C-alpha positions in Angstrom: -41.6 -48.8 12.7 -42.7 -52.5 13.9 -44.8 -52.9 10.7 -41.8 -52.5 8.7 -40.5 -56.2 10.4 -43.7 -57.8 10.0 -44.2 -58.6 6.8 -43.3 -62.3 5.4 -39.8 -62.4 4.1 -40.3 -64.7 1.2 -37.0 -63.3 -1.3 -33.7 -62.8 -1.0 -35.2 -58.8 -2.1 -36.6 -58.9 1.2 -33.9 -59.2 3.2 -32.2 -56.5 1.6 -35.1 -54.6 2.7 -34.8 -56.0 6.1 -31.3 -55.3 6.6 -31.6 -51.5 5.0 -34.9 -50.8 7.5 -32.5 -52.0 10.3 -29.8 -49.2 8.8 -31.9 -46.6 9.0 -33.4 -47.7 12.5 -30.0 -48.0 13.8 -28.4 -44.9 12.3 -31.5 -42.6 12.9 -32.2 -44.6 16.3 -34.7 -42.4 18.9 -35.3 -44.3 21.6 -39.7 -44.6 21.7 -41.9 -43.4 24.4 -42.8 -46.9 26.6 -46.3 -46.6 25.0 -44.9 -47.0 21.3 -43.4 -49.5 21.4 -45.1 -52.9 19.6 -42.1 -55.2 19.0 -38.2 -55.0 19.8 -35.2 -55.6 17.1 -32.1 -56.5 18.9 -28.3 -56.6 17.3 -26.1 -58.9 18.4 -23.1 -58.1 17.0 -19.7 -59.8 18.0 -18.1 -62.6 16.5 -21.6 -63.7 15.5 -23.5 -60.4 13.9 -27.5 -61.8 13.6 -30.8 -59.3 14.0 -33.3 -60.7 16.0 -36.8 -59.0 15.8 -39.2 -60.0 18.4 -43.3 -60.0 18.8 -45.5 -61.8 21.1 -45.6 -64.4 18.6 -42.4 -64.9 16.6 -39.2 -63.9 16.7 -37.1 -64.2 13.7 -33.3 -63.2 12.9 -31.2 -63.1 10.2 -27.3 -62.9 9.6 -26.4 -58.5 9.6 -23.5 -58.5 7.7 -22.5 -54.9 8.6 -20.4 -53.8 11.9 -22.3 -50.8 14.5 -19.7 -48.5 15.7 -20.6 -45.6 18.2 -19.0 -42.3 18.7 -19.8 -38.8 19.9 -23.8 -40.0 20.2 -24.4 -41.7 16.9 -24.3 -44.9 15.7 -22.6 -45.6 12.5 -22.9 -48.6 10.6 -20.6 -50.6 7.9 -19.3 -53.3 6.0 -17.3 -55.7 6.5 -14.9 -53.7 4.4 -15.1 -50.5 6.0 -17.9 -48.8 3.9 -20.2 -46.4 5.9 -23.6 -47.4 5.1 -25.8 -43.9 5.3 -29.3 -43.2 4.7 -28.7 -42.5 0.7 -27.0 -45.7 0.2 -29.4 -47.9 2.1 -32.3 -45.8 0.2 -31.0 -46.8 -3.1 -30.1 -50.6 -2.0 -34.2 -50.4 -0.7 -35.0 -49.1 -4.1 -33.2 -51.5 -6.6 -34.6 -54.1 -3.8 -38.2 -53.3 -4.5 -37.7 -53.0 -8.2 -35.8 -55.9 -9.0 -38.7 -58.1 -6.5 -41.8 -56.2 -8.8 -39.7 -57.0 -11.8 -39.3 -53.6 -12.5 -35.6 -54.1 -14.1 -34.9 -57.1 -15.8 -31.1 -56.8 -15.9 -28.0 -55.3 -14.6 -28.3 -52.5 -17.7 -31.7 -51.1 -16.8 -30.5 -51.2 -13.7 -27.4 -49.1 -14.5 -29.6 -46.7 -17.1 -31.9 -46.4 -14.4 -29.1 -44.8 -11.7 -27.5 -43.1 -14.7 -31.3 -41.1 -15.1 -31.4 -40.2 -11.6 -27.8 -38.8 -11.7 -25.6 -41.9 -10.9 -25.6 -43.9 -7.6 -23.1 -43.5 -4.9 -20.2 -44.8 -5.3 -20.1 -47.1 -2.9 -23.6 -48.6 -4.3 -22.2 -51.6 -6.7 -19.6 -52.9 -4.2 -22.5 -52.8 -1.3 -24.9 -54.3 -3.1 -22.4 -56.8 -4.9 -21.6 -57.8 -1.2 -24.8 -58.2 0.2 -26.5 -60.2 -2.8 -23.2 -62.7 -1.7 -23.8 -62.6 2.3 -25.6 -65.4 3.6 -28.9 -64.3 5.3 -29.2 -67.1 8.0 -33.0 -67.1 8.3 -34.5 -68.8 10.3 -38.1 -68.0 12.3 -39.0 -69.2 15.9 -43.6 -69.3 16.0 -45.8 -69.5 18.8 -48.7 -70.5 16.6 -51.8 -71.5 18.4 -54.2 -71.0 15.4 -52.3 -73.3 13.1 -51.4 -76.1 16.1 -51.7 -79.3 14.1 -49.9 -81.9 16.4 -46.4 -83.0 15.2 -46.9 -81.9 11.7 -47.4 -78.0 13.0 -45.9 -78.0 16.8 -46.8 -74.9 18.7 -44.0 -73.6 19.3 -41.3 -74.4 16.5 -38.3 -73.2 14.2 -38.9 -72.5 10.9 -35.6 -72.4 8.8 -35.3 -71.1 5.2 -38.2 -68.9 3.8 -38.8 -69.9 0.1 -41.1 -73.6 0.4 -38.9 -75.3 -1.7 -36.5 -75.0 1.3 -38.1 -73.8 4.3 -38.7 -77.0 7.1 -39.8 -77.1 10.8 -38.2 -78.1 13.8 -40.8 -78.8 16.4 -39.6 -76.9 20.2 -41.0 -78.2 23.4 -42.0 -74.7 24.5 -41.6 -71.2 23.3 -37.8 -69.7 23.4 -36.7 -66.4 25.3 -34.7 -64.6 23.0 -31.4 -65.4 25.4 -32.2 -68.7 24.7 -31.8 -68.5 21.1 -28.9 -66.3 21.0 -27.4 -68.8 23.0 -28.1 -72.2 20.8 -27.0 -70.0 17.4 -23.7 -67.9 19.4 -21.0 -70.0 18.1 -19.0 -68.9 21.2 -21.0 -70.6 23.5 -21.4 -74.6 23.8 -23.7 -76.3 21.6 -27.1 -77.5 22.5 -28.4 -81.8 22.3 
């Protein structure tokens, strides 16, 4: 399941497929044998709802725009608006994801014909999606990177915010955060960091 979080995000597409992966994680959620696990993927969800996914080397996080509610053992997740987000509608958010990032549709009517072939989507699909192509993602990437090191122009430990070069920028750290740490500089709630 940690592979699934360590690919580049590099498109707003793969942030969709972030936050659907997270769905499905949370919604299916097992808890791994000790020996499993390679990574962790945190929630923080309050006033401020962010994923945080965490390796040895990097953590990075992202804005979840859906809510977690718990009840009788499961975990159920949802909008903003109240929409249950299952595993069908996060598969068909992961799909339309991957085809619109390959190219595979080219517009918003092969991307209805496509649904209408396959039966029709849910309906919950267009107001989902329609919300989630408007959420802000909030990226931002915290490195311990001792290969690329490179004095001020590549610190070692840094925050890299944005994900597409024509945005992305580095702010150089003077050692490598705990993930407490960072919740704490981005929680709203709590007193901002000089």
């Amino acid at each position: 399941q940690a592979e699934v979080f360590k690919k580049a995000i590099r498109s707003r597409f793969d942030v969709l497929k972030v936050w659907m992966d997270a769905v499905k994680l949370i919604i299916n959620y097992a808890p791994p044998a000790e020996e499993f696990v390679a990574a962790e993927i945190h929630v923080h969800n309050s006033r401020m709802s962010r994923l945080f996914y965490l390796s040895d080397s990097k953590t990075f996080s992202i804005a979840f725009p859906f809510r977690i509610e718990t009840g009788d053992d499961l975990l159920t997740v949802r909008t903003s608006s109240g929409i249950d987000v299952d595993s069908k509608l996060s598969s068909e958010i992961m799909l339309v994801a991957s085809l619109l990032k390959n190219e595979g549709l080219v517009n918003e009517w092969a991307l209805a014909e496509h649904f209408e072939d396959q039966g029709g989507a849910s309906a919950e699909f267009w107001p989902v999606l329609a919300s989630l192509l408007d959420a802000e993602d909030g990226y931002l990437r915290f490195d311990h990177d001792p290969v690329r090191k490179d004095g001020h122009k590549h610190p070692l430990d840094h925050a890299d915010l944005f994900y597409t070069n024509g945005a992305s920028f580095k702010v150089g750290l003077h050692k490598k955060l705990a993930l407490d740490e960072i919740i704490d500089i981005l929680n709203r709630e709590t007193d901002c960091h000089y």
